[in-house]
Tab-separated table of C-alpha atoms in Angstrom:
chain	number	residue	atom	x	y	z
L	28	UNK	CA	22.304	28.735	-70.951
L	29	UNK	CA	19.733	27.072	-68.797
L	30	UNK	CA	19.968	23.775	-70.652
L	31	UNK	CA	23.780	23.718	-70.465
L	32	UNK	CA	23.712	24.537	-66.775
L	33	UNK	CA	21.354	21.656	-66.025
L	34	UNK	CA	23.391	19.117	-67.944
L	35	UNK	CA	26.474	19.957	-65.857
L	36	UNK	CA	25.006	18.093	-62.891
L	37	UNK	CA	25.850	14.416	-62.448
L	38	UNK	CA	23.247	11.755	-61.930
L	39	UNK	CA	23.858	11.725	-58.196
L	40	UNK	CA	23.926	15.502	-57.865
L	41	UNK	CA	20.734	16.159	-59.787
L	42	UNK	CA	18.284	18.578	-58.193
L	43	UNK	CA	15.359	17.021	-56.331
L	44	UNK	CA	12.922	18.229	-59.017
L	45	UNK	CA	14.861	16.380	-61.731
L	46	UNK	CA	15.133	13.068	-59.920
L	47	UNK	CA	13.015	10.099	-60.919
L	48	UNK	CA	9.492	9.842	-59.470
L	49	UNK	CA	10.352	6.480	-57.873
L	50	UNK	CA	13.279	7.997	-55.968
L	51	UNK	CA	11.157	10.911	-54.778
L	52	UNK	CA	8.430	8.498	-53.664
L	53	UNK	CA	10.907	6.397	-51.668
L	54	UNK	CA	12.217	9.494	-49.955
L	55	UNK	CA	8.704	10.668	-49.146
L	56	UNK	CA	7.819	7.285	-47.664
L	57	UNK	CA	10.983	7.012	-45.572
L	58	UNK	CA	10.836	10.555	-44.177
L	59	UNK	CA	8.222	9.761	-41.475
L	60	UNK	CA	10.425	6.927	-40.203
L	61	UNK	CA	13.143	9.381	-39.252
L	62	UNK	CA	10.635	11.435	-37.262
L	63	UNK	CA	9.308	8.302	-35.521
L	64	UNK	CA	12.761	6.937	-34.707
L	65	UNK	CA	13.369	8.991	-31.505
L	66	UNK	CA	9.969	8.075	-30.112
L	67	UNK	CA	10.509	4.412	-31.023
L	68	UNK	CA	13.890	4.361	-29.278
L	69	UNK	CA	12.467	5.970	-26.131
L	70	UNK	CA	9.505	3.562	-26.183
L	71	UNK	CA	11.835	0.578	-26.418
L	72	UNK	CA	14.204	1.780	-23.688
L	73	UNK	CA	11.708	3.029	-21.120
L	74	UNK	CA	8.583	0.964	-21.832
L	75	UNK	CA	9.112	-2.228	-23.821
L	76	UNK	CA	12.387	-3.317	-22.197
L	77	UNK	CA	11.183	-2.788	-18.589
L	78	UNK	CA	8.014	-4.752	-19.340
L	79	UNK	CA	10.012	-7.553	-20.912
L	80	UNK	CA	12.395	-7.626	-17.964
L	81	UNK	CA	9.472	-7.738	-15.514
L	82	UNK	CA	7.969	-10.693	-17.387
L	83	UNK	CA	11.365	-12.423	-17.373
L	84	UNK	CA	11.729	-11.892	-13.618
L	85	UNK	CA	8.218	-13.201	-12.999
L	86	UNK	CA	9.141	-16.507	-14.648
L	87	UNK	CA	12.166	-17.077	-12.392
L	88	UNK	CA	12.838	-17.501	-8.695
L	89	UNK	CA	15.754	-17.667	-6.284
L	90	UNK	CA	16.836	-21.163	-5.276
L	91	UNK	CA	18.739	-21.403	-1.998
L	92	UNK	CA	21.136	-24.272	-1.363
L	93	UNK	CA	22.064	-25.277	2.148
L	94	UNK	CA	22.171	-22.353	4.544
L	95	UNK	CA	22.276	-19.852	1.716
L	96	UNK	CA	25.816	-18.782	2.569
L	97	UNK	CA	28.829	-18.616	0.322
L	98	UNK	CA	29.281	-18.255	-3.403
L	99	UNK	CA	26.751	-20.092	-5.514
L	100	UNK	CA	24.416	-20.763	-2.565
L	101	UNK	CA	21.729	-18.591	-4.108
L	102	UNK	CA	20.967	-18.928	-7.801
L	103	UNK	CA	18.224	-17.763	-10.119
L	104	UNK	CA	16.316	-20.658	-11.694
L	105	UNK	CA	13.315	-21.122	-13.976
L	106	UNK	CA	10.007	-21.081	-12.092
L	107	UNK	CA	7.458	-21.057	-14.907
L	108	UNK	CA	4.042	-19.966	-13.673
L	109	UNK	CA	4.789	-20.712	-10.024
L	110	UNK	CA	5.011	-17.039	-9.061
L	111	UNK	CA	1.719	-16.290	-10.816
L	112	UNK	CA	-0.021	-19.154	-9.034
L	113	UNK	CA	1.330	-17.923	-5.713
L	114	UNK	CA	0.162	-14.358	-6.357
L	115	UNK	CA	-3.332	-15.421	-7.461
L	116	UNK	CA	-3.780	-17.544	-4.329
L	117	UNK	CA	-2.267	-14.989	-1.939
L	118	UNK	CA	-4.976	-13.816	0.466
L	119	UNK	CA	-3.327	-10.412	0.880
L	120	UNK	CA	-3.183	-9.812	-2.877
L	121	UNK	CA	-6.789	-10.921	-3.387
L	122	UNK	CA	-7.954	-8.916	-0.378
L	123	UNK	CA	-6.274	-5.828	-1.822
L	124	UNK	CA	-8.020	-6.419	-5.145
L	125	UNK	CA	-11.414	-6.580	-3.421
L	126	UNK	CA	-10.697	-3.374	-1.507
L	127	UNK	CA	-9.747	-1.594	-4.723
L	128	UNK	CA	-12.968	-2.773	-6.388
L	129	UNK	CA	-14.976	-1.327	-3.511
L	130	UNK	CA	-12.958	1.873	-3.691
L	131	UNK	CA	-13.552	2.127	-7.442
L	132	UNK	CA	-17.287	1.513	-7.035
L	133	UNK	CA	-17.403	4.741	-5.009
L	134	UNK	CA	-14.844	6.883	-6.845
L	135	UNK	CA	-15.722	6.354	-10.502
L	136	UNK	CA	-19.501	7.068	-10.429
L	137	UNK	CA	-19.164	10.031	-8.055
L	138	UNK	CA	-16.212	11.594	-9.858
L	139	UNK	CA	-17.638	11.246	-13.372
L	140	UNK	CA	-21.098	12.296	-12.217
L	141	UNK	CA	-19.728	15.487	-10.660
L	142	UNK	CA	-17.521	16.143	-13.691
L	143	UNK	CA	-20.496	15.837	-16.056
L	144	UNK	CA	-22.722	18.010	-13.848
L	145	UNK	CA	-20.094	20.745	-13.512
L	146	UNK	CA	-19.358	20.671	-17.242
L	147	UNK	CA	-23.058	21.061	-18.063
L	148	UNK	CA	-23.369	23.935	-15.607
L	149	UNK	CA	-20.345	25.726	-17.087
L	150	UNK	CA	-21.774	25.248	-20.579
L	151	UNK	CA	-24.966	27.017	-19.551
L	152	UNK	CA	-25.689	30.437	-21.056
L	153	UNK	CA	-26.429	31.947	-17.649
L	154	UNK	CA	-23.135	31.003	-16.011
L	155	UNK	CA	-21.062	33.803	-14.495
L	156	UNK	CA	-17.278	33.950	-14.000
L	157	UNK	CA	-16.881	30.866	-16.182
L	158	UNK	CA	-13.108	31.224	-16.601
L	159	UNK	CA	-12.461	31.576	-12.867
L	160	UNK	CA	-14.825	28.692	-12.070
L	161	UNK	CA	-13.127	26.370	-14.562
L	162	UNK	CA	-9.730	27.196	-13.088
L	163	UNK	CA	-10.980	26.701	-9.517
L	164	UNK	CA	-12.453	23.295	-10.354
L	165	UNK	CA	-9.382	22.177	-12.286
L	166	UNK	CA	-6.823	23.464	-9.756
L	167	UNK	CA	-6.978	20.442	-7.378
L	168	UNK	CA	-5.831	18.230	-10.257
L	169	UNK	CA	-2.578	20.204	-10.373
L	170	UNK	CA	-1.832	19.294	-6.744
L	171	UNK	CA	0.429	16.195	-6.516
L	172	UNK	CA	-1.319	13.118	-5.154
L	173	UNK	CA	1.002	12.788	-2.153
L	174	UNK	CA	0.469	16.431	-1.178
L	175	UNK	CA	-3.296	16.080	-1.535
L	176	UNK	CA	-3.311	12.916	0.596
L	177	UNK	CA	-1.258	14.644	3.320
L	178	UNK	CA	-3.541	17.671	3.236
L	179	UNK	CA	-6.704	15.635	3.612
L	180	UNK	CA	-5.059	13.238	6.050
L	181	UNK	CA	-4.456	15.998	8.573
L	182	UNK	CA	-7.967	17.315	8.004
L	183	UNK	CA	-9.234	13.834	8.924
L	184	UNK	CA	-7.240	13.665	12.196
L	185	UNK	CA	-9.485	14.622	15.135
L	186	UNK	CA	-6.657	16.270	17.099
L	187	UNK	CA	-5.635	18.768	14.409
L	188	UNK	CA	-8.632	19.043	12.089
L	189	UNK	CA	-10.590	22.334	12.187
L	190	UNK	CA	-13.683	20.415	11.104
L	191	UNK	CA	-13.613	18.269	14.238
L	192	UNK	CA	-13.092	21.396	16.356
L	193	UNK	CA	-16.220	22.988	14.874
L	194	UNK	CA	-18.229	19.775	15.298
L	195	UNK	CA	-17.111	19.535	18.919
L	196	UNK	CA	-18.154	23.116	19.640
L	197	UNK	CA	-21.537	22.495	18.026
L	198	UNK	CA	-22.021	19.296	19.988
L	199	UNK	CA	-22.315	17.203	16.842
L	200	UNK	CA	-20.941	13.664	16.397
L	201	UNK	CA	-17.361	13.405	15.137
L	202	UNK	CA	-16.983	10.493	12.704
L	203	UNK	CA	-13.623	8.765	12.490
L	204	UNK	CA	-12.884	8.771	8.771
L	205	UNK	CA	-9.600	6.923	9.184
L	206	UNK	CA	-11.096	3.772	10.640
L	207	UNK	CA	-13.573	1.131	9.481
L	208	UNK	CA	-15.951	1.895	6.653
L	209	UNK	CA	-15.174	5.596	6.848
L	210	UNK	CA	-11.741	4.885	5.406
L	211	UNK	CA	-13.258	4.154	1.983
L	212	UNK	CA	-15.069	7.499	2.077
L	213	UNK	CA	-11.859	9.269	3.123
L	214	UNK	CA	-9.773	7.746	0.325
L	215	UNK	CA	-12.541	8.226	-2.232
L	216	UNK	CA	-12.893	11.879	-1.290
L	217	UNK	CA	-9.196	12.488	-2.033
L	218	UNK	CA	-9.497	10.874	-5.467
L	219	UNK	CA	-12.738	12.680	-6.317
L	220	UNK	CA	-11.343	16.035	-5.173
L	221	UNK	CA	-8.253	15.612	-7.319
L	222	UNK	CA	-9.694	13.973	-10.430
L	223	UNK	CA	-13.010	15.730	-11.016
L	224	UNK	CA	-11.392	18.819	-12.523
L	225	UNK	CA	-9.510	16.908	-15.216
L	226	UNK	CA	-12.571	14.923	-16.281
L	227	UNK	CA	-14.673	18.076	-16.240
L	228	UNK	CA	-12.286	19.796	-18.655
L	229	UNK	CA	-12.439	16.829	-21.051
L	230	UNK	CA	-16.247	16.775	-21.028
L	231	UNK	CA	-16.541	20.565	-21.154
L	232	UNK	CA	-14.298	20.717	-24.239
L	233	UNK	CA	-16.614	18.264	-26.000
L	234	UNK	CA	-19.630	20.324	-25.014
L	235	UNK	CA	-18.097	23.459	-26.498
L	236	UNK	CA	-17.512	21.586	-29.755
L	237	UNK	CA	-21.243	20.985	-30.281
L	238	UNK	CA	-22.400	23.231	-33.163
L	239	UNK	CA	-24.468	26.240	-32.106
L	240	UNK	CA	-27.041	25.339	-34.762
L	241	UNK	CA	-27.982	22.235	-32.771
L	242	UNK	CA	-28.810	24.319	-29.694
L	243	UNK	CA	-30.741	26.860	-31.745
L	244	UNK	CA	-32.796	24.151	-33.454
L	245	UNK	CA	-33.654	22.589	-30.093
L	246	UNK	CA	-34.729	25.968	-28.691
L	247	UNK	CA	-36.923	26.623	-31.716
L	248	UNK	CA	-38.592	23.273	-31.083
L	249	UNK	CA	-39.402	24.417	-27.565
L	250	UNK	CA	-36.867	22.271	-25.668
L	251	UNK	CA	-36.007	23.370	-22.136
L	252	UNK	CA	-32.385	23.614	-20.921
L	253	UNK	CA	-32.860	20.356	-19.004
L	254	UNK	CA	-34.197	18.576	-22.088
L	255	UNK	CA	-31.318	19.931	-24.182
L	256	UNK	CA	-28.840	18.640	-21.611
L	257	UNK	CA	-30.402	15.178	-21.330
L	258	UNK	CA	-31.344	14.556	-24.959
L	259	UNK	CA	-28.700	16.446	-26.904
L	260	UNK	CA	-25.605	17.344	-24.894
L	261	UNK	CA	-25.058	14.131	-22.951
L	262	UNK	CA	-25.536	11.800	-25.976
L	263	UNK	CA	-23.199	13.951	-28.074
L	264	UNK	CA	-20.416	13.882	-25.466
L	265	UNK	CA	-20.705	10.117	-24.957
L	266	UNK	CA	-17.218	9.507	-26.488
L	267	UNK	CA	-15.721	11.840	-23.873
L	268	UNK	CA	-17.565	10.008	-21.118
L	269	UNK	CA	-16.151	6.725	-22.406
L	270	UNK	CA	-12.654	8.217	-22.461
L	271	UNK	CA	-12.886	9.569	-18.915
L	272	UNK	CA	-14.289	6.257	-17.698
L	273	UNK	CA	-11.353	4.493	-19.361
L	274	UNK	CA	-8.844	6.749	-17.607
L	275	UNK	CA	-10.676	6.343	-14.295
L	276	UNK	CA	-10.487	2.537	-14.478
L	277	UNK	CA	-6.734	2.686	-15.007
L	278	UNK	CA	-6.217	5.163	-12.159
L	279	UNK	CA	-8.388	3.123	-9.787
L	280	UNK	CA	-6.613	-0.172	-10.405
L	281	UNK	CA	-3.276	1.570	-9.829
L	282	UNK	CA	-4.190	3.354	-6.589
L	283	UNK	CA	-1.084	3.625	-4.436
L	284	UNK	CA	-0.212	7.143	-3.280
L	285	UNK	CA	-3.319	7.864	-1.193
L	286	UNK	CA	-3.360	4.748	1.043
L	287	UNK	CA	0.436	4.740	1.327
L	288	UNK	CA	0.447	8.370	2.459
L	289	UNK	CA	-2.386	7.845	4.958
L	290	UNK	CA	-0.841	4.683	6.406
L	291	UNK	CA	1.267	6.467	9.093
L	292	UNK	CA	-1.879	8.241	10.305
L	293	UNK	CA	-3.987	5.152	10.971
L	294	UNK	CA	-3.704	1.450	11.694
L	295	UNK	CA	-6.612	0.688	9.367
L	296	UNK	CA	-4.382	0.909	6.277
L	297	UNK	CA	-2.094	-2.101	6.021
L	298	UNK	CA	1.073	-2.333	3.966
L	299	UNK	CA	-0.865	-4.471	1.470
L	300	UNK	CA	-4.092	-2.438	1.333
L	301	UNK	CA	-4.013	-2.338	-2.493
L	302	UNK	CA	-2.433	-4.744	-4.997
L	303	UNK	CA	0.260	-2.203	-5.907
L	304	UNK	CA	1.124	-1.793	-2.227
L	305	UNK	CA	1.463	-5.576	-2.029
L	306	UNK	CA	3.835	-5.510	-5.007
L	307	UNK	CA	5.876	-2.740	-3.365
L	308	UNK	CA	6.024	-4.659	-0.090
L	309	UNK	CA	7.177	-7.846	-1.838
L	310	UNK	CA	9.867	-6.011	-3.797
L	311	UNK	CA	11.274	-3.622	-1.192
L	312	UNK	CA	9.995	-5.010	2.095
L	313	UNK	CA	10.687	-8.704	1.592
L	314	UNK	CA	13.240	-8.360	-1.216
L	315	UNK	CA	11.347	-10.864	-3.400
L	316	UNK	CA	11.444	-9.118	-6.768
L	317	UNK	CA	10.285	-12.215	-8.660
L	318	UNK	CA	6.974	-12.476	-6.793
L	319	UNK	CA	6.601	-8.705	-7.048
L	320	UNK	CA	7.158	-8.872	-10.815
L	321	UNK	CA	4.452	-11.535	-11.147
L	322	UNK	CA	2.011	-9.352	-9.182
L	323	UNK	CA	2.858	-6.323	-11.328
L	324	UNK	CA	2.267	-8.299	-14.531
L	325	UNK	CA	-1.082	-9.534	-13.204
L	326	UNK	CA	-2.155	-5.965	-12.411
L	327	UNK	CA	-1.067	-4.800	-15.871
L	328	UNK	CA	-2.957	-7.611	-17.603
L	329	UNK	CA	-6.080	-6.986	-15.503
L	330	UNK	CA	-5.915	-3.283	-16.361
L	331	UNK	CA	-5.600	-4.018	-20.076
L	332	UNK	CA	-8.406	-6.570	-20.067
L	333	UNK	CA	-10.859	-4.371	-18.165
L	334	UNK	CA	-9.987	-1.192	-20.044
L	335	UNK	CA	-10.019	-2.551	-23.567
L	336	UNK	CA	-12.970	-4.781	-22.762
L	337	UNK	CA	-14.915	-1.697	-21.761
L	338	UNK	CA	-13.756	0.186	-24.875
L	339	UNK	CA	-14.799	-2.683	-27.109
L	340	UNK	CA	-18.206	-2.927	-25.431
L	341	UNK	CA	-18.695	0.824	-25.752
L	342	UNK	CA	-17.627	0.742	-29.409
L	343	UNK	CA	-19.973	-2.138	-30.162
L	344	UNK	CA	-22.878	-0.319	-28.539
L	345	UNK	CA	-22.043	2.838	-30.481
L	346	UNK	CA	-22.041	0.940	-33.776
L	347	UNK	CA	-25.404	-0.631	-32.927
L	348	UNK	CA	-26.797	2.816	-32.209
L	349	UNK	CA	-25.545	4.140	-35.543
L	350	UNK	CA	-27.063	1.163	-37.352
L	351	UNK	CA	-30.456	1.988	-35.924
């Protein structure tokens, strides 16, 4: 009965178990492609195509004939690298890049240093209320950047800030954090306050993944908690430190929300304070989308070069350490 039932199937309607191994292998190999297809379509529509269009815009410019009036007076023509040359020699764009480098020199070391310190403290055996403390440290990261900048911006204003009221009552000096060199400290504080929690969680997760046997062996050898932290924990979470540094570089080069939000509160923040603000001003202030596209491509390339350059250097150093 079983044999007769099986032979009633045609070649095309054969059960999967009776099909040829080659056919089953082809199906197995093609199955992942169907799962990847939605992600590939979304990547092409919302990532690859916009980047390609931005590059295309950056290689063109608007040519105006006569007074620029009437049909055909304004046309889009090939510009080559002219927009890139203009952006790289623009004093406002270069000045914004220097300001962002100074901003990053403050934000990245302070933020990652605090994140590492807090993660080590939470990983200590003597810590109390660890769950509440983790949530309290991480909570600022959940606050949108614009809201955080507004919150701190009003705390920086002498007329409405409770801190300045207390300093005035105590007869202490009241620094203006929205002017001069204090502006870098004010902007850096917003970024550190918002980003430390995320980096702490990444580092803390790596710390919790360290086998307990490693800690026990170090204690049996007479290592103090400080020695365990410096000689065991920090070297073992080095990949997480590299990852957080990588994310911090990207976030620093793309700083936009904080200075843009603080701009109405002070004259020290110009419309081109950062390179991204310069791109925004070119695109929506001046209506020059071609120059703005060139600036955006330059920022993207600089971000890729710095980020992957750092990753490659870190990977090379890690391989050298393993070889030793």
